[in-house]
Amino acid sequence: EAQVTQNPRYLITVTGKKLTVTCSQNMNHEYMSWYRQDPGLGLRQIYYSMNVEVTDKGDVPEGYKVSRKEKRNFPLILESPSPNQTSLYFCASSRGQGFIDEQFFGPGTRLTVL
Amino acid sequence: GDSVTQMEGPVTLSEEAFLTINCTYTATGYPSLFWYVQYPGEGLQLLLKATKADDKGSNKGFEATYRKETTSFHLEKGSVQVSDSAVYFCALSDVYNFNKFYFGSGTKLNVKP
């Protein structure tokens, strides 16, 4: 089954404790992206990747890191999480550039930083 | 910078009612426009898209027309069903960087039997 998977689905952590949210797709997609969803703000793009080793900042990259060492994986790293990073996070992928091809979204990761 | 504005929700309708969800955008040039739908507990799914002015996107009875004069991309459906209850997001991709996306705040639709 073609899908985007994220782990963990739920995470409660404390301020300053490094964490990684994994994202994996099995569709051989070139493009991957991370978003955060907050009430009243919709989805905001954090980082995106056009291919292996090629990443760039979205609208709200502060406090996040990403890497793209393999085509299928695009982990999101929070080196020192803070309470304002409490949010619902979505990973997405598409075959090519997103404006042409449909983005497929993962199920989401709900993160709470205390 | 680019932005998308959607009508506030929630929108509550009876089954078979007509639906309109307003979406306007601010962007340089003519961006590609999208409607995504999010069912409870799930990720977003593409509902329809339009990549140039005057294009009409359609899917599952939903339609939206790219209006450059009014910078709008309103979502419509002639007869909603209970199964259409979800959150709907309007989005655009930046003209100068197609990899960057901007989403509206979402509009929750509740359809009552």
XYZ file of N, CA and C in Angstrom:
681
model
N 0.852 -1.193 0.000
C 0.000 0.000 0.000
C 0.885 1.239 0.000
N 0.599 2.170 -0.923
C 1.347 3.424 -0.980
C 0.995 4.277 0.229
N 2.012 4.722 0.939
C 1.709 5.514 2.123
C 2.913 6.296 2.617
N 2.578 7.276 3.450
C 3.571 8.040 4.197
C 3.361 7.690 5.673
N 4.407 7.247 6.320
C 4.296 6.874 7.726
C 5.111 7.832 8.588
N 4.609 8.072 9.772
C 5.284 8.942 10.738
C 5.343 8.219 12.072
N 6.440 8.424 12.773
C 6.588 7.889 14.116
C 7.377 8.837 15.001
N 6.955 8.996 16.260
C 5.745 8.397 16.829
C 4.497 9.156 16.411
N 3.329 8.641 16.714
C 2.092 9.336 16.439
C 1.770 10.341 17.543
N 2.182 10.018 18.744
C 1.965 10.904 19.890
C 3.249 10.952 20.715
N 3.581 12.139 21.189
C 4.797 12.285 21.990
C 4.620 13.419 22.974
N 4.894 13.121 24.232
C 4.948 14.141 25.274
C 6.374 14.172 25.786
N 6.971 15.364 25.796
C 8.357 15.483 26.210
C 8.522 16.749 27.049
N 9.756 16.985 27.476
C 10.034 18.167 28.302
C 10.947 19.115 27.554
N 10.924 20.345 27.943
C 11.747 21.379 27.320
C 13.213 20.983 27.306
N 13.831 21.120 26.135
C 15.256 20.899 25.999
C 15.700 19.490 25.686
N 14.795 18.540 25.697
C 15.183 17.156 25.435
C 15.051 16.852 23.948
N 16.183 16.634 23.305
C 16.232 16.433 21.861
C 15.313 15.304 21.423
N 14.630 15.503 20.299
C 13.771 14.448 19.780
C 13.791 14.451 18.257
N 13.437 13.307 17.709
C 13.349 13.140 16.258
C 12.009 12.514 15.909
N 11.345 13.087 14.937
C 10.126 12.502 14.390
C 10.481 11.943 13.013
N 10.227 10.669 12.817
C 10.614 10.066 11.550
C 9.476 10.152 10.541
N 9.854 10.190 9.275
C 8.898 10.191 8.172
C 9.472 9.303 7.077
N 8.653 8.412 6.570
C 9.096 7.514 5.519
C 7.989 7.339 4.492
N 8.375 7.313 3.202
C 7.396 7.079 2.138
C 7.883 5.939 1.251
N 6.938 5.160 0.741
C 7.280 3.984 -0.059
C 6.880 4.154 -1.520
N 6.791 5.409 -1.975
C 6.322 5.680 -3.337
C 7.431 6.178 -4.250
N 8.663 6.168 -3.766
C 9.814 6.650 -4.542
C 9.666 8.124 -4.930
N 9.024 8.888 -4.049
C 8.808 10.298 -4.334
C 10.080 11.102 -4.130
N 10.253 12.117 -4.992
C 11.428 12.975 -4.866
C 11.216 14.077 -3.822
N 10.011 14.613 -3.764
C 9.731 15.777 -2.936
C 9.122 15.357 -1.602
N 9.643 15.925 -0.521
C 9.081 15.697 0.812
C 9.068 17.007 1.574
N 8.138 17.094 2.520
C 7.969 18.357 3.228
C 7.419 18.104 4.619
N 7.710 19.021 5.541
C 7.159 18.993 6.893
C 6.319 20.237 7.128
N 5.163 20.019 7.809
C 4.264 21.097 8.176
C 3.905 20.967 9.649
N 3.530 22.106 10.230
C 2.912 22.063 11.537
C 1.516 22.689 11.425
N 0.583 22.113 12.172
C -0.788 22.585 12.135
C -1.180 23.104 13.503
N -1.587 24.352 13.552
C -1.995 24.982 14.805
C -3.373 25.609 14.627
N -4.194 25.571 15.666
C -5.566 26.118 15.562
C -5.547 27.574 15.112
N -6.377 27.869 14.122
C -6.492 29.236 13.623
C -5.400 29.664 12.668
N -4.364 28.833 12.535
C -3.235 29.183 11.655
C -3.113 28.251 10.466
N -3.867 27.167 10.453
C -3.764 26.225 9.350
C -2.434 25.492 9.372
N -1.972 25.098 8.209
C -0.679 24.422 8.093
C 0.385 25.422 7.678
N 1.515 25.313 8.310
C 2.658 26.151 7.943
C 3.840 25.247 7.623
N 4.510 25.562 6.544
C 5.596 24.716 6.056
C 6.863 24.981 6.849
N 7.516 23.918 7.301
C 8.722 24.046 8.123
C 9.965 23.924 7.241
N 10.106 22.792 6.592
C 11.200 22.514 5.663
C 10.664 21.662 4.524
N 11.396 21.695 3.409
C 11.074 20.794 2.324
C 12.364 20.292 1.681
N 12.222 19.229 0.907
C 13.370 18.619 0.250
C 12.985 18.231 -1.164
N 13.792 18.666 -2.128
C 13.507 18.360 -3.526
C 14.110 17.018 -3.946
N 15.113 16.555 -3.186
C 15.725 15.264 -3.475
C 16.758 14.971 -2.389
N 17.444 13.864 -2.519
C 18.446 13.479 -1.522
C 19.488 14.590 -1.403
N 19.782 14.949 -0.165
C 20.784 15.958 0.172
C 20.407 17.375 -0.261
N 19.177 17.591 -0.684
C 18.722 18.931 -1.084
C 17.526 19.331 -0.224
N 17.761 20.275 0.692
C 16.679 20.736 1.568
C 16.663 22.252 1.589
N 15.515 22.811 1.975
C 15.412 24.265 2.063
C 14.340 24.633 3.082
N 14.420 25.885 3.540
C 13.521 26.354 4.580
C 12.149 26.697 4.030
N 11.150 26.386 4.843
C 9.805 26.841 4.562
C 9.534 28.145 5.282
N 8.315 28.298 5.739
C 7.911 29.557 6.363
C 8.324 29.675 7.824
N 8.420 28.537 8.525
C 8.689 28.564 9.969
C 9.772 27.564 10.348
N 11.021 27.744 9.910
C 12.069 26.745 10.147
C 12.773 26.857 11.499
N 12.556 27.953 12.225
C 13.320 28.194 13.444
C 13.056 27.105 14.479
N 14.131 26.557 15.022
C 14.030 25.531 16.050
C 13.956 24.116 15.512
N 14.027 23.953 14.201
C 13.931 22.633 13.578
C 15.140 22.369 12.689
N 15.450 21.098 12.532
C 16.442 20.656 11.556
C 15.874 19.476 10.795
N 16.383 19.274 9.583
C 15.976 18.105 8.798
C 17.214 17.531 8.123
N 17.063 16.331 7.614
C 18.108 15.734 6.782
C 17.436 14.834 5.758
N 18.096 14.638 4.650
C 17.557 13.751 3.609
C 18.723 12.934 3.049
N 19.082 11.902 3.773
C 20.205 11.051 3.378
C 19.754 9.929 2.442
N 18.477 9.577 2.549
C 17.909 8.564 1.665
C 16.639 9.135 1.066
N 16.273 8.653 -0.087
C 15.101 9.198 -0.765
C 13.827 8.971 0.028
N 13.721 7.852 0.692
C 12.460 7.507 1.340
C 12.259 8.158 2.710
N 13.318 8.645 3.333
C 13.221 9.143 4.714
C 13.512 10.629 4.832
N 12.775 11.279 5.706
C 12.945 12.728 5.884
C 12.631 13.054 7.353
N 13.551 12.787 8.262
C 13.291 13.016 9.682
C 13.290 14.496 10.055
N 12.482 14.825 11.031
C 12.407 16.181 11.591
C 13.037 16.132 12.975
N 14.004 17.014 13.211
C 14.772 16.997 14.456
C 14.523 18.290 15.222
N 14.179 18.129 16.492
C 14.072 19.268 17.388
C 15.202 19.152 18.393
N 16.227 19.969 18.238
C 17.435 19.843 19.069
C 17.146 20.227 20.523
N 16.366 21.257 20.723
C 16.035 21.712 22.069
C 14.590 22.200 22.071
N 13.651 21.265 22.174
C 12.236 21.635 22.045
C 11.799 22.642 23.111
N 10.872 23.492 22.711
C 10.285 24.460 23.640
C 8.762 24.340 23.569
N 8.054 24.832 24.580
C 6.587 24.697 24.602
C 5.900 25.271 23.361
N 6.488 26.288 22.727
C 5.826 26.843 21.538
C 5.949 25.937 20.318
N 6.619 24.809 20.464
C 6.660 23.813 19.405
C 5.630 22.706 19.613
N 4.821 22.849 20.644
C 3.677 21.959 20.824
C 2.740 22.160 19.649
N 2.472 21.090 18.919
C 1.709 21.226 17.682
C 1.411 19.851 17.105
N 0.652 19.845 16.013
C 0.402 18.639 15.225
C 1.257 18.745 13.972
N 2.111 17.747 13.751
C 3.070 17.791 12.654
C 2.696 16.784 11.564
N 2.794 17.252 10.324
C 2.512 16.392 9.184
C 3.710 16.362 8.237
N 4.009 15.167 7.778
C 4.976 14.964 6.712
C 4.202 14.711 5.425
N 4.732 15.166 4.303
C 4.069 14.953 3.019
C 5.101 14.638 1.957
N 4.677 13.933 0.917
C 5.581 13.649 -0.201
C 4.817 13.756 -1.513
N 5.549 14.017 -2.593
C 4.954 14.014 -3.925
C 5.995 13.558 -4.927
N 5.496 13.104 -6.057
C 6.369 12.516 -7.077
C 7.391 13.522 -7.564
N 6.892 14.738 -7.876
C 7.781 15.773 -8.372
C 7.543 17.027 -7.592
N 7.624 18.154 -8.232
C 7.365 19.399 -7.549
C 5.889 19.484 -7.204
N 5.651 19.909 -5.989
C 4.307 19.840 -5.431
C 3.251 20.591 -6.201
N 3.650 21.601 -6.972
C 2.620 22.384 -7.627
C 2.004 21.628 -8.791
N 2.693 20.565 -9.248
C 2.164 19.750 -10.321
C 1.511 18.490 -9.756
N 2.215 17.855 -8.845
C 1.774 16.563 -8.348
C 1.126 16.676 -6.980
N 0.191 15.792 -6.735
C -0.498 15.746 -5.461
C 0.471 15.431 -4.334
N 0.317 16.134 -3.223
C 1.081 15.809 -2.025
C 0.293 14.763 -1.232
N 0.983 13.708 -0.808
C 0.390 12.683 0.044
C 0.860 12.941 1.473
N -0.098 13.018 2.376
C 0.225 13.358 3.758
C 0.238 12.130 4.650
N 1.134 12.165 5.638
C 1.131 11.161 6.681
C -0.004 11.409 7.659
N -0.159 10.514 8.655
C -1.280 10.594 9.600
C -1.098 11.658 10.671
N 0.093 12.213 10.791
C 0.323 13.262 11.780
C 0.992 12.758 13.046
N 1.746 13.644 13.687
C 2.367 13.387 14.986
C 1.973 14.518 15.921
N 1.315 14.156 16.997
C 0.918 15.188 17.974
C 1.994 15.286 19.043
N 2.643 16.442 19.089
C 3.755 16.674 20.010
C 3.348 17.659 21.086
N 3.613 17.302 22.320
C 3.412 18.199 23.454
C 4.744 18.389 24.160
N 5.155 19.658 24.304
C 6.403 19.972 25.004
C 6.051 20.688 26.301
N 6.409 20.081 27.413
C 6.059 20.639 28.722
C 7.160 21.540 29.265
N 4.249 39.128 1.456
C 4.430 37.731 1.119
C 3.111 37.068 0.761
N 3.214 35.817 0.353
C 2.020 35.054 -0.016
C 1.167 34.753 1.203
N -0.146 34.680 0.970
C -1.040 34.284 2.056
C -2.365 33.811 1.485
N -3.090 33.057 2.288
C -4.408 32.537 1.919
C -5.372 32.839 3.052
N -6.532 33.359 2.702
C -7.556 33.687 3.696
C -8.820 32.889 3.400
N -9.283 32.177 4.415
C -10.513 31.400 4.288
C -11.580 31.932 5.219
N -12.824 31.644 4.872
C -13.922 32.049 5.743
C -13.835 31.285 7.063
N -14.261 31.961 8.114
C -14.261 31.348 9.431
C -15.293 30.243 9.494
N -14.987 29.221 10.271
C -15.972 28.186 10.496
C -16.395 28.177 11.958
N -17.079 27.144 12.373
C -17.547 26.053 11.526
C -18.755 26.436 10.695
N -18.924 25.710 9.595
C -20.097 25.846 8.755
C -20.969 24.624 8.999
N -22.219 24.855 9.350
C -23.149 23.757 9.622
C -24.268 23.796 8.603
N -24.451 22.680 7.908
C -25.484 22.586 6.873
C -26.288 21.305 7.055
N -27.468 21.315 6.507
C -28.275 20.095 6.442
C -27.910 19.332 5.175
N -28.089 18.030 5.210
C -27.813 17.199 4.039
C -28.570 17.736 2.828
N -27.916 17.702 1.686
C -28.438 18.151 0.393
C -28.417 19.677 0.236
N -27.913 20.399 1.192
C -27.796 21.852 1.051
C -26.640 22.202 0.127
N -26.642 23.452 -0.340
C -25.569 23.950 -1.204
C -24.437 24.500 -0.335
N -23.215 24.185 -0.745
C -22.049 24.588 0.031
C -21.196 25.590 -0.743
N -20.793 26.641 -0.050
C -19.740 27.523 -0.544
C -18.783 27.795 0.601
N -17.512 27.602 0.348
C -16.468 28.004 1.297
C -15.566 28.986 0.563
N -15.490 30.195 1.086
C -14.738 31.246 0.411
C -13.242 31.150 0.681
N -12.476 31.439 -0.363
C -11.019 31.462 -0.255
C -10.494 32.587 -1.134
N -9.695 33.466 -0.574
C -9.000 34.480 -1.358
C -7.515 34.384 -1.059
N -6.713 34.862 -1.985
C -5.277 34.730 -1.809
C -4.567 36.032 -2.136
N -3.373 36.144 -1.608
C -2.456 37.239 -1.939
C -1.165 36.615 -2.417
N -0.762 36.957 -3.615
C 0.478 36.405 -4.166
C 0.891 37.238 -5.360
N 2.161 37.168 -5.676
C 2.662 37.815 -6.886
C 2.445 36.863 -8.054
N 1.897 37.381 -9.136
C 1.672 36.533 -10.294
C 0.488 35.611 -10.113
N 0.566 34.469 -10.765
C -0.551 33.526 -10.771
C -0.103 32.186 -10.193
N -0.306 32.011 -8.899
C 0.124 30.751 -8.265
C -0.807 29.604 -8.633
N -0.391 28.386 -8.394
C -1.290 27.242 -8.458
C -2.113 27.204 -7.179
N -3.367 26.793 -7.299
C -4.285 26.812 -6.169
C -4.848 25.419 -5.910
N -5.088 25.127 -4.635
C -5.500 23.788 -4.225
C -6.582 23.866 -3.147
N -7.399 22.834 -3.113
C -8.242 22.553 -1.961
C -7.870 21.164 -1.445
N -7.582 21.120 -0.132
C -7.317 19.859 0.540
C -8.423 19.620 1.569
N -8.690 18.345 1.852
C -9.693 17.981 2.846
C -9.045 17.109 3.916
N -9.422 17.350 5.157
C -8.893 16.570 6.284
C -10.054 15.964 7.047
N -10.183 14.637 6.991
C -11.197 13.941 7.764
C -10.678 13.721 9.181
N -11.566 13.571 10.143
C -11.141 13.462 11.546
C -10.062 12.412 11.758
N -8.982 12.828 12.424
C -7.908 11.908 12.771
C -7.000 11.514 11.625
N -7.136 12.151 10.479
C -6.332 11.767 9.319
C -5.484 12.928 8.813
N -4.572 12.604 7.892
C -3.813 13.639 7.204
C -4.654 14.267 6.105
N -4.083 15.253 5.440
C -4.808 15.949 4.379
C -4.790 15.146 3.093
N -5.850 15.332 2.296
C -5.935 14.706 0.976
C -6.265 15.790 -0.034
N -5.624 15.717 -1.185
C -5.936 16.679 -2.233
C -7.352 16.444 -2.729
N -8.140 17.523 -2.775
C -9.506 17.432 -3.279
C -9.568 17.874 -4.743
N -8.969 19.024 -5.041
C -8.921 19.510 -6.406
C -7.862 20.597 -6.515
N -7.514 20.934 -7.763
C -6.501 21.967 -7.970
C -6.761 22.697 -9.282
N -6.146 23.861 -9.414
C -6.185 24.638 -10.656
C -4.840 25.328 -10.801
N -4.260 25.233 -11.963
C -2.898 25.736 -12.128
C -2.811 27.019 -12.934
N -3.913 27.466 -13.532
C -3.877 28.753 -14.224
C -5.235 29.420 -14.159
N -5.208 30.714 -14.444
C -6.414 31.531 -14.336
C -7.539 30.964 -15.206
N -8.755 31.018 -14.652
C -9.996 30.557 -15.280
C -10.136 29.040 -15.310
N -9.136 28.312 -14.855
C -9.265 26.861 -14.732
C -10.329 26.529 -13.699
N -11.032 25.431 -13.926
C -11.968 24.925 -12.928
C -11.485 23.554 -12.490
N -11.243 23.411 -11.208
C -10.918 22.107 -10.644
C -12.201 21.457 -10.156
N -12.288 20.125 -10.289
C -13.486 19.437 -9.819
C -13.154 18.019 -9.398
N -13.894 17.529 -8.403
C -13.676 16.181 -7.899
C -14.782 15.866 -6.906
N -15.360 14.685 -6.991
C -16.362 14.198 -6.036
C -17.526 15.172 -5.862
N -17.893 15.895 -6.894
C -19.004 16.838 -6.821
C -18.608 18.227 -6.368
N -17.367 18.390 -5.926
C -16.852 19.700 -5.521
C -16.246 20.403 -6.737
N -16.389 21.733 -6.749
C -15.804 22.526 -7.822
C -15.203 23.803 -7.260
N -14.195 24.325 -7.957
C -13.639 25.633 -7.610
C -13.043 26.224 -8.874
N -13.279 27.517 -9.096
C -12.777 28.192 -10.283
C -11.752 29.239 -9.897
N -10.637 29.241 -10.581
C -9.524 30.164 -10.355
C -9.911 31.515 -10.955
N -10.199 32.484 -10.095
C -10.607 33.814 -10.547
C -9.493 34.798 -10.261
N -8.750 35.190 -11.316
C -7.625 36.095 -11.097
C -8.096 37.512 -10.793
N -9.274 37.894 -11.334
C -9.754 39.255 -11.127
C -10.053 39.527 -9.660
N -10.584 38.509 -8.997
C -10.939 38.667 -7.585
C -9.968 37.923 -6.669
N -8.911 37.382 -7.218
C -7.928 36.546 -6.484
C -8.653 35.589 -5.546
N -9.553 34.804 -6.121
C -10.369 33.902 -5.307
C -10.389 32.498 -5.887
N -10.729 31.541 -5.029
C -10.807 30.132 -5.419
C -11.840 29.479 -4.503
N -13.068 29.905 -4.600
C -14.122 29.444 -3.709
C -14.530 28.004 -4.015
N -14.740 27.229 -2.949
C -15.137 25.827 -3.082
C -16.657 25.725 -3.035
N -17.239 24.953 -3.957
C -18.691 24.790 -4.009
C -19.060 23.333 -4.210
N -20.239 22.986 -3.667
C -20.828 21.682 -3.933
C -22.334 21.851 -3.906
N -22.985 21.274 -4.860
C -24.419 21.479 -5.014
C -25.273 20.812 -3.953
N -24.817 19.662 -3.437
C -25.638 18.915 -2.499
C -24.708 18.130 -1.570
N -24.537 18.631 -0.351
C -23.581 17.996 0.558
C -24.192 16.771 1.229
N -23.307 15.871 1.633
C -23.690 14.663 2.348
C -23.029 14.663 3.730
N -23.578 13.842 4.613
C -22.989 13.741 5.955
C -21.515 13.360 5.865
N -21.171 12.533 4.897
C -19.787 12.079 4.727
C -18.836 13.186 4.284
N -19.361 14.345 3.917
C -18.512 15.486 3.549
C -18.030 16.263 4.774
N -18.511 15.900 5.939
C -18.090 16.578 7.171
C -16.589 16.398 7.353
N -15.881 17.512 7.416
C -14.412 17.487 7.458
C -13.930 18.923 7.581
N -12.602 19.072 7.608
C -12.004 20.411 7.562
C -11.421 20.611 6.169
N -11.701 21.745 5.570
C -11.264 22.041 4.211
C -10.235 23.161 4.232
N -9.128 22.933 3.537
C -8.034 23.895 3.491
C -7.806 24.367 2.061
N -7.714 25.654 1.898
C -7.314 26.261 0.640
C -5.807 26.499 0.699
N -5.107 26.317 -0.411
C -3.653 26.458 -0.387
C -3.150 26.965 -1.732
N -1.952 27.537 -1.716
C -1.305 27.943 -2.958
C 0.164 27.575 -2.929
N 0.744 27.420 -4.111
C 2.192 27.244 -4.213
C 2.782 28.513 -4.793
N 3.895 28.925 -4.216
C 4.530 30.188 -4.578
C 4.936 30.205 -6.050
N 4.730 31.324 -6.708
C 5.036 31.439 -8.133
C 6.528 31.294 -8.411
N 7.348 31.862 -7.523
C 8.800 31.889 -7.779
C 9.533 30.705 -7.161
N 8.862 30.017 -6.245
C 9.436 28.805 -5.663
C 8.315 27.795 -5.506
N 8.185 26.928 -6.513
C 7.051 26.011 -6.546
C 7.046 25.030 -5.399
N 8.155 24.941 -4.676
C 8.230 23.991 -3.573
C 7.683 24.548 -2.271
N 7.353 25.848 -2.257
C 6.842 26.475 -1.042
C 5.321 26.585 -1.122
N 4.677 26.201 -0.037
C 3.221 26.176 0.008
C 2.705 27.024 1.157
N 1.529 27.625 0.922
C 0.861 28.415 1.945
C -0.580 27.928 2.051
N -0.978 27.659 3.292
C -2.315 27.136 3.552
C -3.153 28.169 4.291
N -4.451 28.125 4.060
C -5.375 28.889 4.871
C -5.565 28.227 6.226
N -6.361 28.849 7.066
C -6.543 28.362 8.442
C -7.513 27.198 8.541
N -8.181 26.859 7.438
C -9.101 25.731 7.447
C -10.517 26.142 7.820
N -11.488 25.464 7.216
C -12.900 25.690 7.514
C -13.545 24.346 7.823
N -14.075 24.252 9.038
C -14.714 22.997 9.426
C -16.142 22.967 8.922
N -16.506 21.889 8.265
C -17.858 21.695 7.748
C -18.541 20.573 8.526
N -19.688 20.875 9.083
C -20.528 19.873 9.732
C -21.805 19.728 8.919
N -22.105 18.508 8.483
C -23.329 18.259 7.735
C -24.230 17.376 8.583
N -25.441 17.867 8.830
C -26.402 17.131 9.666
C -27.406 16.392 8.798
N -27.782 15.174 9.247
C -28.748 14.391 8.452
C -30.135 15.033 8.458
